[in-house]
Amino acid sequence: MNTEMICRVEDLGLVDYEDAWACQKVQVDRVRAGGRPVLLLCEHPAVITLGRLAQEKNILVSRETLEHNGVQVVAVDRGGDVTLHAPGQLVVYPILPLAYWKKDLHWYLAQLEQVAIDLLKSFGIVANRISGKTGVWADNLKIASIGIGVRQWVSYHGVGINVDMDMELFDLINPCGLDARMTSMARVKGVTVEMRDVKECLVKCFHRQFNLPMIYAPVQL
Amino acid sequence: MSSVILPELGEGIEKATVACWHFKEGDQVRLDDDIVEVVTDKATFNVPAGASGTLTKILVQDGQEARVGETLGAIEPQ
């Protein structure tokens, strides 16, 4: 392995969607210029994002209702339909030079699914894939959502894992346009799940799946 | 003439939809600029310019589907 291929991990904490999106773009340019891969971890205040294939009808309430509930709506440059982020959902944005591993979008999506499956297994949750529906499912309920962007084979956007969050927020949308019902780690386990523990485990699972040394280091927003 | 071609995106991916061109016909582009974004289910992918020059032709418009290997547009190199 190239000794320079070390992944920097940065925990952005609770951060506005658009600030994290701007941060990702800066990191993509750095990685394209030969910089180290970066794994951004964060949570977002409640926000609905529309991927490139999003249909407005998958937002089930009026914009006024969303505004009243303090939920932003942002159109973004990732694949997929409508999704929702909120505090208590771990959002993971890997900025990786995919050519180092494989120039294959399906391979990368499957890698991300596997990281989420391994993470959930560590918490005693059996999760799996459903053929033709990208994401990770526990008892046919969606527990992790995936949508990515790629520029010059450098990845951005990523995975949202429902850790311990207000699940009623998902009533605002038809997640991914799939009529899927959602769940969370806390709901499956029936107990509170600490975000800090999930983040720590995620970094380990990511390290194993991508065979990539990880260091915690700050990046500039 | 440098063709803008939809590259191989991965195993089992045979086609993608053009989401948006970042340039118009007649615009100057530079080598490696992201010039067109395509989307395939859960991923967006930006196709880079293979040469610096003028984007002379857009053959596959926003919202249209293209197959891997298909020519999406053309650049007249400087």
Short mmCIF file of C-alpha atoms in Angstrom, two decimals:
data_model
loop_
_atom_site.label_atom_id
_atom_site.label_comp_id
_atom_site.label_asym_id
_atom_site.label_seq_id
_atom_site.Cartn_x
_atom_site.Cartn_y
_atom_site.Cartn_z
CA MET A 1 0.00 0.00 0.00
CA ASN A 2 1.07 3.52 -0.78
CA THR A 3 2.31 4.92 2.53
CA GLU A 4 0.62 8.22 1.74
CA MET A 5 -2.77 6.53 1.52
CA ILE A 6 -3.99 7.38 5.01
CA CYS A 7 -7.53 8.56 5.61
CA ARG A 8 -8.13 11.63 7.73
CA VAL A 9 -11.20 11.41 9.93
CA GLU A 10 -12.95 14.62 10.88
CA ASP A 11 -15.98 14.81 13.14
CA LEU A 12 -17.85 17.98 12.20
CA GLY A 13 -20.46 17.48 14.93
CA LEU A 14 -23.88 19.07 14.32
CA VAL A 15 -23.45 21.12 11.17
CA ASP A 16 -25.81 22.76 8.65
CA TYR A 17 -26.27 20.67 5.53
CA GLU A 18 -25.02 23.38 3.20
CA ASP A 19 -21.88 24.04 5.26
CA ALA A 20 -21.01 20.33 5.17
CA TRP A 21 -21.74 20.25 1.43
CA ALA A 22 -19.36 23.19 0.88
CA CYS A 23 -16.75 21.39 3.00
CA GLN A 24 -17.11 18.26 0.85
CA LYS A 25 -16.50 20.24 -2.34
CA VAL A 26 -13.28 21.69 -0.92
CA GLN A 27 -12.15 18.21 0.14
CA VAL A 28 -12.98 16.74 -3.29
CA ASP A 29 -10.73 19.35 -4.93
CA ARG A 30 -7.94 18.52 -2.45
CA VAL A 31 -8.22 14.79 -3.09
CA ARG A 32 -8.32 15.39 -6.85
CA ALA A 33 -5.07 17.31 -6.46
CA GLY A 34 -3.50 14.29 -4.73
CA GLY A 35 -4.44 15.01 -1.10
CA ARG A 36 -5.27 12.31 1.42
CA PRO A 37 -8.72 10.74 1.51
CA VAL A 38 -11.08 12.19 4.10
CA LEU A 39 -13.92 10.70 6.12
CA LEU A 40 -16.33 13.37 7.34
CA LEU A 41 -18.73 12.44 10.14
CA CYS A 42 -21.58 14.70 11.17
CA GLU A 43 -25.22 15.21 12.05
CA HIS A 44 -27.50 17.78 10.40
CA PRO A 45 -30.34 19.89 11.76
CA ALA A 46 -33.58 18.63 10.16
CA VAL A 47 -33.29 18.94 6.38
CA ILE A 48 -34.90 17.23 3.40
CA THR A 49 -32.58 16.78 0.43
CA LEU A 50 -33.65 16.13 -3.14
CA GLY A 51 -31.26 13.98 -5.17
CA ARG A 52 -31.03 14.29 -8.95
CA LEU A 53 -33.84 11.79 -9.48
CA ALA A 54 -36.10 13.31 -6.83
CA GLN A 55 -39.76 13.79 -7.45
CA GLU A 56 -41.46 16.61 -5.54
CA LYS A 57 -44.44 14.35 -4.88
CA ASN A 58 -42.23 12.39 -2.48
CA ILE A 59 -42.38 15.34 -0.09
CA LEU A 60 -45.74 14.62 1.50
CA VAL A 61 -46.48 17.96 3.18
CA SER A 62 -46.56 21.61 2.09
CA ARG A 63 -43.53 23.87 2.17
CA GLU A 64 -45.39 25.96 4.76
CA THR A 65 -45.64 22.94 7.06
CA LEU A 66 -41.94 22.25 6.60
CA GLU A 67 -41.07 25.86 7.35
CA HIS A 68 -43.31 25.78 10.41
CA ASN A 69 -41.39 22.70 11.61
CA GLY A 70 -38.03 24.29 10.84
CA VAL A 71 -37.20 21.74 8.12
CA GLN A 72 -35.11 23.06 5.22
CA VAL A 73 -35.34 21.66 1.68
CA VAL A 74 -32.17 21.52 -0.44
CA ALA A 75 -31.70 20.22 -4.00
CA VAL A 76 -28.35 18.44 -4.23
CA ASP A 77 -25.99 16.82 -6.75
CA ARG A 78 -26.19 13.25 -5.49
CA GLY A 79 -27.91 10.24 -6.94
CA GLY A 80 -31.20 9.04 -5.52
CA ASP A 81 -34.54 10.57 -4.64
CA VAL A 82 -35.74 12.31 -1.46
CA THR A 83 -34.12 11.78 1.92
CA LEU A 84 -34.16 13.37 5.34
CA HIS A 85 -31.41 14.12 7.81
CA ALA A 86 -31.90 15.15 11.43
CA PRO A 87 -30.01 15.08 14.73
CA GLY A 88 -29.51 11.49 15.85
CA GLN A 89 -28.73 10.28 12.33
CA LEU A 90 -25.04 9.66 11.67
CA VAL A 91 -24.08 11.10 8.30
CA VAL A 92 -20.88 9.82 6.73
CA TYR A 93 -19.22 11.53 3.78
CA PRO A 94 -16.20 9.60 2.45
CA ILE A 95 -14.07 11.66 0.05
CA LEU A 96 -12.09 8.87 -1.61
CA PRO A 97 -10.01 8.54 -4.78
CA LEU A 98 -11.94 5.50 -6.05
CA ALA A 99 -9.40 4.76 -8.78
CA TYR A 100 -7.09 3.55 -5.99
CA TRP A 101 -9.52 0.66 -5.40
CA LYS A 102 -11.84 0.27 -8.36
CA LYS A 103 -13.53 2.56 -10.88
CA ASP A 104 -16.94 1.03 -10.30
CA LEU A 105 -19.93 2.88 -8.86
CA HIS A 106 -21.81 -0.32 -7.95
CA TRP A 107 -18.75 -1.72 -6.21
CA TYR A 108 -18.43 1.48 -4.16
CA LEU A 109 -22.12 1.54 -3.22
CA ALA A 110 -21.84 -2.11 -2.11
CA GLN A 111 -18.75 -1.23 -0.03
CA LEU A 112 -20.70 1.49 1.76
CA GLU A 113 -23.60 -0.88 2.37
CA GLN A 114 -21.18 -3.40 3.84
CA VAL A 115 -19.70 -0.80 6.21
CA ALA A 116 -23.22 -0.06 7.48
CA ILE A 117 -24.09 -3.77 7.76
CA ASP A 118 -20.88 -4.47 9.73
CA LEU A 119 -21.49 -1.48 12.00
CA LEU A 120 -25.03 -2.63 12.76
CA LYS A 121 -23.81 -6.18 13.39
CA SER A 122 -21.41 -4.81 16.01
CA PHE A 123 -24.45 -3.44 17.82
CA GLY A 124 -26.26 -6.76 17.56
CA ILE A 125 -28.53 -5.69 14.70
CA VAL A 126 -28.97 -8.06 11.76
CA ALA A 127 -29.21 -5.93 8.62
CA ASN A 128 -29.04 -6.75 4.95
CA ARG A 129 -29.41 -5.55 1.38
CA ILE A 130 -32.58 -5.85 -0.67
CA SER A 131 -31.86 -6.56 -4.31
CA GLY A 132 -32.44 -3.55 -6.52
CA LYS A 133 -32.89 -1.17 -3.57
CA THR A 134 -29.64 0.50 -2.54
CA GLY A 135 -29.46 0.98 1.21
CA VAL A 136 -29.47 -1.19 4.30
CA TRP A 137 -32.50 -2.80 5.85
CA ALA A 138 -33.39 -4.41 9.18
CA ASP A 139 -36.53 -6.56 9.12
CA ASN A 140 -37.56 -4.92 5.84
CA LEU A 141 -37.36 -1.47 7.42
CA LYS A 142 -34.79 0.94 6.08
CA ILE A 143 -32.08 1.81 8.60
CA ALA A 144 -29.37 3.33 6.37
CA SER A 145 -29.70 5.37 3.16
CA ILE A 146 -27.04 5.83 0.52
CA GLY A 147 -26.56 8.39 -2.25
CA ILE A 148 -23.26 9.40 -3.80
CA GLY A 149 -21.64 11.81 -6.19
CA VAL A 150 -18.40 11.23 -8.10
CA ARG A 151 -16.12 13.79 -9.74
CA GLN A 152 -13.05 12.48 -11.58
CA TRP A 153 -13.51 9.24 -9.66
CA VAL A 154 -13.39 11.08 -6.31
CA SER A 155 -16.44 10.29 -4.17
CA TYR A 156 -18.60 12.62 -2.10
CA HIS A 157 -22.01 12.50 -0.40
CA GLY A 158 -22.45 9.07 1.25
CA VAL A 159 -24.47 7.32 3.93
CA GLY A 160 -27.02 8.28 6.56
CA ILE A 161 -27.47 5.78 9.41
CA ASN A 162 -30.50 6.25 11.66
CA VAL A 163 -29.01 5.95 15.13
CA ASP A 164 -31.43 7.46 17.62
CA MET A 165 -33.63 10.14 16.14
CA ASP A 166 -37.16 11.51 15.91
CA MET A 167 -38.63 8.93 13.53
CA GLU A 168 -41.84 10.93 13.04
CA LEU A 169 -39.87 13.30 10.81
CA PHE A 170 -39.85 10.59 8.14
CA ASP A 171 -43.64 11.01 7.88
CA LEU A 172 -42.85 14.22 5.97
CA ILE A 173 -41.47 12.29 3.00
CA ASN A 174 -41.72 9.11 0.98
CA PRO A 175 -38.10 8.06 1.57
CA CYS A 176 -36.22 7.42 -1.68
CA GLY A 177 -39.58 7.26 -3.43
CA LEU A 178 -39.77 3.62 -2.34
CA ASP A 179 -42.76 3.73 0.03
CA ALA A 180 -40.20 2.33 2.46
CA ARG A 181 -40.78 2.38 6.19
CA MET A 182 -37.85 3.53 8.27
CA THR A 183 -36.35 2.37 11.52
CA SER A 184 -33.38 3.29 13.70
CA MET A 185 -30.78 1.48 15.79
CA ALA A 186 -32.48 2.68 18.99
CA ARG A 187 -35.88 1.47 17.78
CA VAL A 188 -34.56 -1.98 16.82
CA LYS A 189 -32.64 -2.35 20.09
CA GLY A 190 -35.33 -0.78 22.26
CA VAL A 191 -32.68 1.22 24.13
CA THR A 192 -30.82 4.49 23.75
CA VAL A 193 -27.79 4.29 21.46
CA GLU A 194 -24.89 6.70 21.97
CA MET A 195 -23.80 8.55 18.84
CA ARG A 196 -20.22 8.66 20.10
CA ASP A 197 -20.04 4.84 20.24
CA VAL A 198 -21.53 4.54 16.76
CA LYS A 199 -19.03 6.98 15.30
CA GLU A 200 -16.11 5.10 16.85
CA CYS A 201 -17.38 1.78 15.49
CA LEU A 202 -18.05 3.28 12.06
CA VAL A 203 -14.43 4.38 11.73
CA LYS A 204 -13.28 0.83 12.59
CA CYS A 205 -15.66 -0.78 10.08
CA PHE A 206 -14.62 1.71 7.41
CA HIS A 207 -10.95 0.99 8.09
CA ARG A 208 -11.56 -2.76 7.66
CA GLN A 209 -13.70 -2.50 4.54
CA PHE A 210 -11.35 -0.18 2.64
CA ASN A 211 -8.11 -1.48 4.18
CA LEU A 212 -7.21 2.10 4.92
CA PRO A 213 -5.29 3.45 7.92
CA MET A 214 -7.32 6.14 9.69
CA ILE A 215 -6.09 9.18 11.62
CA TYR A 216 -8.18 11.77 13.43
CA ALA A 217 -7.21 15.18 12.14
CA PRO A 218 -9.10 18.42 11.74
CA VAL A 219 -10.11 19.73 8.34
CA GLN A 220 -11.16 23.31 7.74
CA LEU A 221 -14.86 23.90 7.10
CA MET B 1 -12.23 16.79 -32.51
CA SER B 2 -12.35 15.30 -28.99
CA SER B 3 -15.48 13.32 -28.23
CA VAL B 4 -17.14 13.45 -24.81
CA ILE B 5 -17.93 9.80 -24.20
CA LEU B 6 -19.94 8.17 -21.42
CA PRO B 7 -17.22 6.04 -19.81
CA GLU B 8 -17.49 2.64 -18.14
CA LEU B 9 -19.11 3.33 -14.76
CA GLY B 10 -18.96 -0.16 -13.29
CA GLU B 11 -20.06 -3.72 -13.60
CA GLY B 12 -23.66 -4.08 -14.69
CA ILE B 13 -24.07 -0.38 -15.51
CA GLU B 14 -25.00 -0.09 -19.16
CA LYS B 15 -26.61 3.32 -19.31
CA ALA B 16 -27.01 6.61 -17.49
CA THR B 17 -29.20 9.70 -17.79
CA VAL B 18 -27.71 13.11 -18.53
CA ALA B 19 -28.62 15.22 -15.46
CA CYS B 20 -27.08 18.51 -16.61
CA TRP B 21 -24.45 20.01 -18.84
CA HIS B 22 -22.27 22.46 -16.95
CA PHE B 23 -21.45 24.29 -20.20
CA LYS B 24 -23.39 25.45 -23.30
CA GLU B 25 -22.48 24.86 -26.93
CA GLY B 26 -19.84 27.43 -27.86
CA ASP B 27 -18.38 27.66 -24.32
CA GLN B 28 -14.66 27.30 -23.73
CA VAL B 29 -13.73 24.29 -21.60
CA ARG B 30 -10.43 23.21 -20.09
CA LEU B 31 -8.95 19.74 -19.92
CA ASP B 32 -10.43 17.85 -16.93
CA ASP B 33 -13.26 20.34 -16.34
CA ASP B 34 -16.40 18.51 -15.23
CA ILE B 35 -18.52 19.24 -18.27
CA VAL B 36 -21.54 16.98 -17.94
CA GLU B 37 -23.15 15.24 -14.99
CA VAL B 38 -24.88 11.91 -15.53
CA VAL B 39 -26.94 9.98 -13.03
CA THR B 40 -27.46 6.29 -12.52
CA ASP B 41 -29.83 5.34 -9.73
CA LYS B 42 -27.96 6.21 -6.53
CA ALA B 43 -24.91 7.93 -8.02
CA THR B 44 -24.10 11.05 -9.97
CA PHE B 45 -20.97 11.03 -12.10
CA ASN B 46 -19.24 13.98 -13.72
CA VAL B 47 -17.64 13.34 -17.09
CA PRO B 48 -14.45 15.38 -17.52
CA ALA B 49 -13.37 17.17 -20.69
CA GLY B 50 -10.74 15.18 -22.60
CA ALA B 51 -9.25 18.34 -24.10
CA SER B 52 -9.17 22.13 -23.75
CA GLY B 53 -11.15 23.93 -26.44
CA THR B 54 -14.68 24.81 -27.49
CA LEU B 55 -17.67 22.64 -26.68
CA THR B 56 -19.06 22.57 -30.21
CA LYS B 57 -21.83 20.03 -29.95
CA ILE B 58 -24.15 18.61 -27.30
CA LEU B 59 -25.61 15.39 -28.67
CA VAL B 60 -27.42 14.03 -25.61
CA GLN B 61 -29.56 16.64 -23.88
CA ASP B 62 -30.48 16.98 -20.18
CA GLY B 63 -32.93 14.26 -19.20
CA GLN B 64 -31.97 11.94 -22.06
CA GLU B 65 -30.47 8.50 -21.57
CA ALA B 66 -27.16 7.36 -23.04
CA ARG B 67 -25.40 4.01 -23.21
CA VAL B 68 -21.86 3.43 -21.98
CA GLY B 69 -19.49 4.29 -24.83
CA GLU B 70 -21.98 6.66 -26.47
CA THR B 71 -20.78 10.10 -27.57
CA LEU B 72 -22.46 12.81 -25.48
CA GLY B 73 -20.84 15.81 -27.14
CA ALA B 74 -17.81 17.13 -28.98
CA ILE B 75 -14.95 19.50 -28.18
CA GLU B 76 -12.92 21.28 -30.85
CA PRO B 77 -9.43 21.42 -29.29
CA GLN B 78 -7.55 24.69 -29.22
#
